[in-house]
Coordinates of C-alpha atoms and ligand atoms in Angstrom, one line a residue:
X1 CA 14.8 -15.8 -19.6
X2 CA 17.6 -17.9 -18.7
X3 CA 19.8 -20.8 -20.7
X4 CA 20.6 -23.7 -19.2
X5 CA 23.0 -26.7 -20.6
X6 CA 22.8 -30.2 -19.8
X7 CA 25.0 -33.3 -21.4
X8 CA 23.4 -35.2 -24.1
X9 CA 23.8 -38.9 -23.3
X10 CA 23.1 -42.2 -24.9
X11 CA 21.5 -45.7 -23.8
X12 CA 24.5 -46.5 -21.8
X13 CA 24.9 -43.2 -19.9
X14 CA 28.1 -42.2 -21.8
X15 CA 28.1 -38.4 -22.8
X16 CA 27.9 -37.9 -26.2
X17 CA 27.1 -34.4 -26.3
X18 CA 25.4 -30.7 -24.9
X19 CA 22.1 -30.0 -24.9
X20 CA 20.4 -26.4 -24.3
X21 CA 17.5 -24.8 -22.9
X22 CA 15.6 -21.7 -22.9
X23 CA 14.2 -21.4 -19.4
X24 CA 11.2 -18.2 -18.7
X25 CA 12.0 -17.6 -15.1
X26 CA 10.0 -14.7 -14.5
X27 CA 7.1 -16.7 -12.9
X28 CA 9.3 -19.3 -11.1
X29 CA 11.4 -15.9 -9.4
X30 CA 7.9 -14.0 -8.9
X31 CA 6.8 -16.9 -6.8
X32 CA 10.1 -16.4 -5.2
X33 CA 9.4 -13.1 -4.2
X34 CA 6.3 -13.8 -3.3
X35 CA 7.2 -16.6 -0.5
X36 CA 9.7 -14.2 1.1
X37 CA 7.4 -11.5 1.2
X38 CA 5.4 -14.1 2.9
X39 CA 8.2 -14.6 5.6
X40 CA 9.3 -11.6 6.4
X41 CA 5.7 -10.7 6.7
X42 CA 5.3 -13.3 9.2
X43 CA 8.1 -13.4 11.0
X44 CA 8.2 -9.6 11.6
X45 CA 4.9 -8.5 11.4
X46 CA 2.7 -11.2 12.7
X47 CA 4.4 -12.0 15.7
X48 CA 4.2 -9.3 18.0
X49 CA 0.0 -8.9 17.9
X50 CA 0.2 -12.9 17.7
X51 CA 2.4 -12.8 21.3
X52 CA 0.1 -9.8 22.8
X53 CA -3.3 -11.7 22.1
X54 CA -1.9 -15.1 23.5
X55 CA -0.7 -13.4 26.7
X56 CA -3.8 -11.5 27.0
X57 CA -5.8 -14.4 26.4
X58 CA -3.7 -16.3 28.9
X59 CA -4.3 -13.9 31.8
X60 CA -7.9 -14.0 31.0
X61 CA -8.3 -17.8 31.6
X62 CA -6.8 -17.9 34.7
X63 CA -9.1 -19.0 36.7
X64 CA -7.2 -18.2 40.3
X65 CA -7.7 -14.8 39.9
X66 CA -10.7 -12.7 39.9
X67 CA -10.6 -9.4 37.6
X68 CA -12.2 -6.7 37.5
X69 CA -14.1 -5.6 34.7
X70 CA -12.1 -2.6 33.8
X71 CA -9.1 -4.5 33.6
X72 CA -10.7 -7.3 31.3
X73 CA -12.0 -4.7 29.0
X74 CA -8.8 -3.3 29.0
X75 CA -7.2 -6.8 27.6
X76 CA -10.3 -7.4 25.4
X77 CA -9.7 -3.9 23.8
X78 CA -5.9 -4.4 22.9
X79 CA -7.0 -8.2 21.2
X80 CA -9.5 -6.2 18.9
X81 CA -6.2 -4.0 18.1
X82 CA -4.5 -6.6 17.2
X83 CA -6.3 -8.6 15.6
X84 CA -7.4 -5.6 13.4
X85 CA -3.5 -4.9 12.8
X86 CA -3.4 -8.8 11.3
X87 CA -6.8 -8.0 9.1
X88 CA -4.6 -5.4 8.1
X89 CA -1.4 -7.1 7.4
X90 CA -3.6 -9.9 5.5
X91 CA -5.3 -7.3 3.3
X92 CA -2.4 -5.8 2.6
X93 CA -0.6 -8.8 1.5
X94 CA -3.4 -9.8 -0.8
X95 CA -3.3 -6.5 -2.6
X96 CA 0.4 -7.1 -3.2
X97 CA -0.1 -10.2 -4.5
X98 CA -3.2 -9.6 -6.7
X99 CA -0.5 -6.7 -7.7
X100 CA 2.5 -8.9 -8.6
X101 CA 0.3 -11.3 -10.4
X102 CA -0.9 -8.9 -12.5
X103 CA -4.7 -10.4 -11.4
X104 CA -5.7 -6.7 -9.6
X105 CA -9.0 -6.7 -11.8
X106 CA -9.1 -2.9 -12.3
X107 CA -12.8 -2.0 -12.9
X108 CA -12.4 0.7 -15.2
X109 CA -15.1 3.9 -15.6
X110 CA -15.1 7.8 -16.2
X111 CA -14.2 9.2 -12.8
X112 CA -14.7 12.8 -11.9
X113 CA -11.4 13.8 -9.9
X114 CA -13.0 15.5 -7.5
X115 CA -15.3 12.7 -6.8
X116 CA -12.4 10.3 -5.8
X117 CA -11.0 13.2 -3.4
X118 CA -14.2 13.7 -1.4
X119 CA -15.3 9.9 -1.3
X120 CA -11.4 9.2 -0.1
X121 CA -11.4 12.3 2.5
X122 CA -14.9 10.8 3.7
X123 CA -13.5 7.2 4.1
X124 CA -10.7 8.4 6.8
X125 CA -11.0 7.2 9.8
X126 CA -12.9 9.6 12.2
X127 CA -10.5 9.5 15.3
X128 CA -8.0 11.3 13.6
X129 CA -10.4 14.2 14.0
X130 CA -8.7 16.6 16.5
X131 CA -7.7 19.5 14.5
X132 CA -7.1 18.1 11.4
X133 CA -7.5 20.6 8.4
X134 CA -7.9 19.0 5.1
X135 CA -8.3 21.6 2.1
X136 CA -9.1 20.4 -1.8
X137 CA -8.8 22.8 -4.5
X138 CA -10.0 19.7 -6.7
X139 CA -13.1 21.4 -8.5
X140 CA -15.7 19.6 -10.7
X141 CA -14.6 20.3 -14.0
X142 CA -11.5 18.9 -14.1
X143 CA -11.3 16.7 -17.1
X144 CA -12.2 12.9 -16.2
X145 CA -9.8 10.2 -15.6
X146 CA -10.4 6.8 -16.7
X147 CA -10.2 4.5 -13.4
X148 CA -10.9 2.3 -10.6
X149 CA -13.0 4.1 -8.1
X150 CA -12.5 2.3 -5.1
X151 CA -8.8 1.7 -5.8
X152 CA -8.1 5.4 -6.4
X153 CA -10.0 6.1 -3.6
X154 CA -8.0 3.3 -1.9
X155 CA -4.5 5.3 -2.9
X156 CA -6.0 9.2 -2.0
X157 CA -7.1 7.5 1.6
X158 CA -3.7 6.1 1.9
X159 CA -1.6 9.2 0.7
X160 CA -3.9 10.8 3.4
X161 CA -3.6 8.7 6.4
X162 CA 0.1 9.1 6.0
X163 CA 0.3 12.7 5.5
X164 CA -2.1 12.6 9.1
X165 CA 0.6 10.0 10.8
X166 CA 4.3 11.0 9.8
X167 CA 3.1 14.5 11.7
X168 CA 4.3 16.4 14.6
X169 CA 2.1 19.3 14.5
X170 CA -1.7 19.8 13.7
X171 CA -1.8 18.3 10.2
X172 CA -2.7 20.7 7.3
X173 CA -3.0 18.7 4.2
X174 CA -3.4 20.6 0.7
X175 CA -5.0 18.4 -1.9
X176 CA -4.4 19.9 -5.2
X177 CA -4.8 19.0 -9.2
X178 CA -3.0 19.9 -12.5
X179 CA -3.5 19.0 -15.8
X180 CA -1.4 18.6 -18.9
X181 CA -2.1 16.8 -22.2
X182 CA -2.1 13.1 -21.2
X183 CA -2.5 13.4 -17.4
X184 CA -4.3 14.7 -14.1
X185 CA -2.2 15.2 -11.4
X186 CA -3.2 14.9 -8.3
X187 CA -0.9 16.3 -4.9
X188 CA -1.3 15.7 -1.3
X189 CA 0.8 18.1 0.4
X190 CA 1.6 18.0 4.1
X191 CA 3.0 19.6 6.9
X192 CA 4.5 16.4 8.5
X193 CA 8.4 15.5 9.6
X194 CA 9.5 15.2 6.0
X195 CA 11.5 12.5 3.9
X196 CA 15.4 12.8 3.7
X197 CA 16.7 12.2 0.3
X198 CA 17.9 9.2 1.5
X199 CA 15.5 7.5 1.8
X200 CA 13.0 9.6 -0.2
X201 CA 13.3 7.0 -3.6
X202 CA 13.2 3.9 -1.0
X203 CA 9.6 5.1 0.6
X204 CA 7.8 3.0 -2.3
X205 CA 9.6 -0.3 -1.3
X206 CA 8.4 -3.0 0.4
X207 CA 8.2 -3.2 3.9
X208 CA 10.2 0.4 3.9
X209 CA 9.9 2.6 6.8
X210 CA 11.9 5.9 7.2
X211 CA 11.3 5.3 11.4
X212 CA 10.0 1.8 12.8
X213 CA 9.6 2.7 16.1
X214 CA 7.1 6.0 14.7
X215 CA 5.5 3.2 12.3
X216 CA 4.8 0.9 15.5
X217 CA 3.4 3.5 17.7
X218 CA 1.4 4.6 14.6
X219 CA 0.0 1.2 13.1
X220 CA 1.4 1.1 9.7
X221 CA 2.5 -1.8 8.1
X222 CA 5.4 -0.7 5.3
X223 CA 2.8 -2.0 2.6
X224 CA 0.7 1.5 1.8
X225 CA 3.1 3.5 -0.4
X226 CA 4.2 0.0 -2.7
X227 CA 0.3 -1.0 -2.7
X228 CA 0.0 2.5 -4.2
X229 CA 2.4 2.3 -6.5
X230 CA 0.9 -0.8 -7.8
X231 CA -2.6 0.1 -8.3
X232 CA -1.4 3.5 -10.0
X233 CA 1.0 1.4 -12.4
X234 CA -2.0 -0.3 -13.3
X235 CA -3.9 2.5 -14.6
X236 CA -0.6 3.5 -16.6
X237 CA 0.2 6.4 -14.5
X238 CA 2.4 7.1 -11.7
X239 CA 3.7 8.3 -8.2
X240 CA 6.5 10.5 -6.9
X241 CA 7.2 12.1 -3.4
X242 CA 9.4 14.9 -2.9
X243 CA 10.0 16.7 0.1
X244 CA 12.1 19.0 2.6
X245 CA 13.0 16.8 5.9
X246 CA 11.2 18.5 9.2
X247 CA 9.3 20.7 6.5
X248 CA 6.7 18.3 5.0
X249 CA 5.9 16.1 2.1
X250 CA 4.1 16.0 -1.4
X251 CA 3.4 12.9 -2.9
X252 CA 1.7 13.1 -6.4
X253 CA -0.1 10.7 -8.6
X254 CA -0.2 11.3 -12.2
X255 CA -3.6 9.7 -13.7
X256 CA -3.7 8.7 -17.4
X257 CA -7.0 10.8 -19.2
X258 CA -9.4 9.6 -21.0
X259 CA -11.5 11.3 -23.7
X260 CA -15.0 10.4 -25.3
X261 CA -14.6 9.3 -28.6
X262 CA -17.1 7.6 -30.6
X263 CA -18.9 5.3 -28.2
X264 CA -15.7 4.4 -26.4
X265 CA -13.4 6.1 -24.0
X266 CA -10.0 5.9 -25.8
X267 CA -6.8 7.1 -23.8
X268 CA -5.0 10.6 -25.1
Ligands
LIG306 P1 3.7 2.6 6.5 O1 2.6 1.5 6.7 O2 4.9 2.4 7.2 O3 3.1 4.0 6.6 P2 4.1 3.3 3.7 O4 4.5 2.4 2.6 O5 2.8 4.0 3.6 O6 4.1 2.4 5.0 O7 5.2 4.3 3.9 C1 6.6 4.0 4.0 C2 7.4 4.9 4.8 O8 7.5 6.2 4.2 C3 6.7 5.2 6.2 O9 7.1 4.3 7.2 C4 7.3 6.6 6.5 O10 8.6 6.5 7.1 C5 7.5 7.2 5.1 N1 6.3 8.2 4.8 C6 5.2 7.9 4.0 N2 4.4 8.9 3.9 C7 5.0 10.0 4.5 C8 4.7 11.3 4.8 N3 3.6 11.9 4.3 N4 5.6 12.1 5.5 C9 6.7 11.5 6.0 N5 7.1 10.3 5.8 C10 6.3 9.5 5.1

């Protein structure tokens, strides 16, 4: 909240005393945020699969030239890549923003950790297959969260997908829970490059990335880790990374419990 003064004046426009008001900012300098999110988003991320599609595109209308199949599929292949790179970026965005606006719409039920796990292990995306090990020592009887299935799945899938892409070996990913009185805690534990501590607290920002050209070659989009962050906020938990650089990373999400009481689950 901010105060602001203005002069008090009369009929004639002559001053003839101070005025004061109380001003909430928070929603005028959220929307604030928001637009420059907006910017940088498009003016970094759009443009380069915006450029690539309009010079593919280009070459494919010219009608001087005849190409060959091969080559057009070629060009047709890399618009699909990008314009699954803005798809994306766009659903990325929204998540923020549903995020900041505090409009996420968390769809609350019992969840079995180990349910989340699997369903977020089956969601990957199968051509990272070569080699990749993925072990969970998340059993069954864990005791149940109280969450957002396809958003916790949604945060697993992304902790996942990044323990896969900031790796120079054949990733071998530990998935691993813990309890204590209020929380589960769920680890994903990797084998990749590592986080200097540096820039170890900066990984949940915005638009962060340790590496752009390894984000670039990779396909992320800076958005995952803050997304993340958000949607685990909401639940009233939270998210931490620690890590040895070249060694590997473990970034754990602490889920609030919920027990049965009555004929409503009540948090602990
Ligand atoms: P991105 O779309 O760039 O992956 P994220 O928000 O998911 O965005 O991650 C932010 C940055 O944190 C990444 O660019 C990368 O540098 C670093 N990072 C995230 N996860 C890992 C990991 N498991 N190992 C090493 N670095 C990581």
């Amino acid at each position: 909240k901010v105060l602001s003064a203005f002069p008090v004046t009369d009929d004639k426009n002559n001053t003839i005393g101070k005025g004061y008001l109380w001003r909430d900012i928070t929603k005028e300098q959220e929307v604030d945020r928001l637009k420059s999110d907006l910017i940088s988003l498009v003016s970094h991320e759009f443009k380069t699969p915006i450029t690539s599609i309009k010079g593919s595109v280009e070459t494919l209308l010219r009608h001087d030239t005849h190409w060959d199949e091969e080559f057009k599929r070629e060009l047709l292949t890399g618009i699909h890549e990008d314009i699954e790179r803005i798809k994306e970026l766009v659903n990325d965005w929204l998540d923020l923003s549903r995020i900041d606006a505090k409009a996420i719409g968390l769809k609350r039920e019992p969840l079995r950790p180990s349910i989340v796990v699997d369903s977020a292990i089956r969601k990957l995306p199968k051509h990272f297959g070569n080699g990749v090990i993925i072990e969970s020592t998340v059993n069954e009887n864990l005791p149940l969260i109280f969450g957002d299935r396809v958003r916790l799945e949604q945060v697993v899938a992304n902790l996942l997908t990044n323990a896969i892409r900031y790796n120079d070996r054949t990733p071998h990913i530990k998935i691993t829970a813990d309890i204590d009185e209020k929380y589960v805690h769920i680890a994903v534990e990797d084998n990749g490059i590592g986080i200097s501590a540096e820039h170890l607290d900066k990984v949940f920002d915005r638009f962060y990335c340790v590496d752009a050209g390894w984000v670039r070659r990779t396909g992320g989009t800076g958005l995952g880790l803050a997304i993340c962050k958000g949607i685990i906020e909401a639940h009233g938990g939270s998210i931490r990374a620690e890590s040895i650089e070249g060694n590997g990373s473990v970034f754990t999400v602490s889920i609030p419990r919920y027990k049965y009481v009555g004929d409503k689950y009540e948090k602990i």
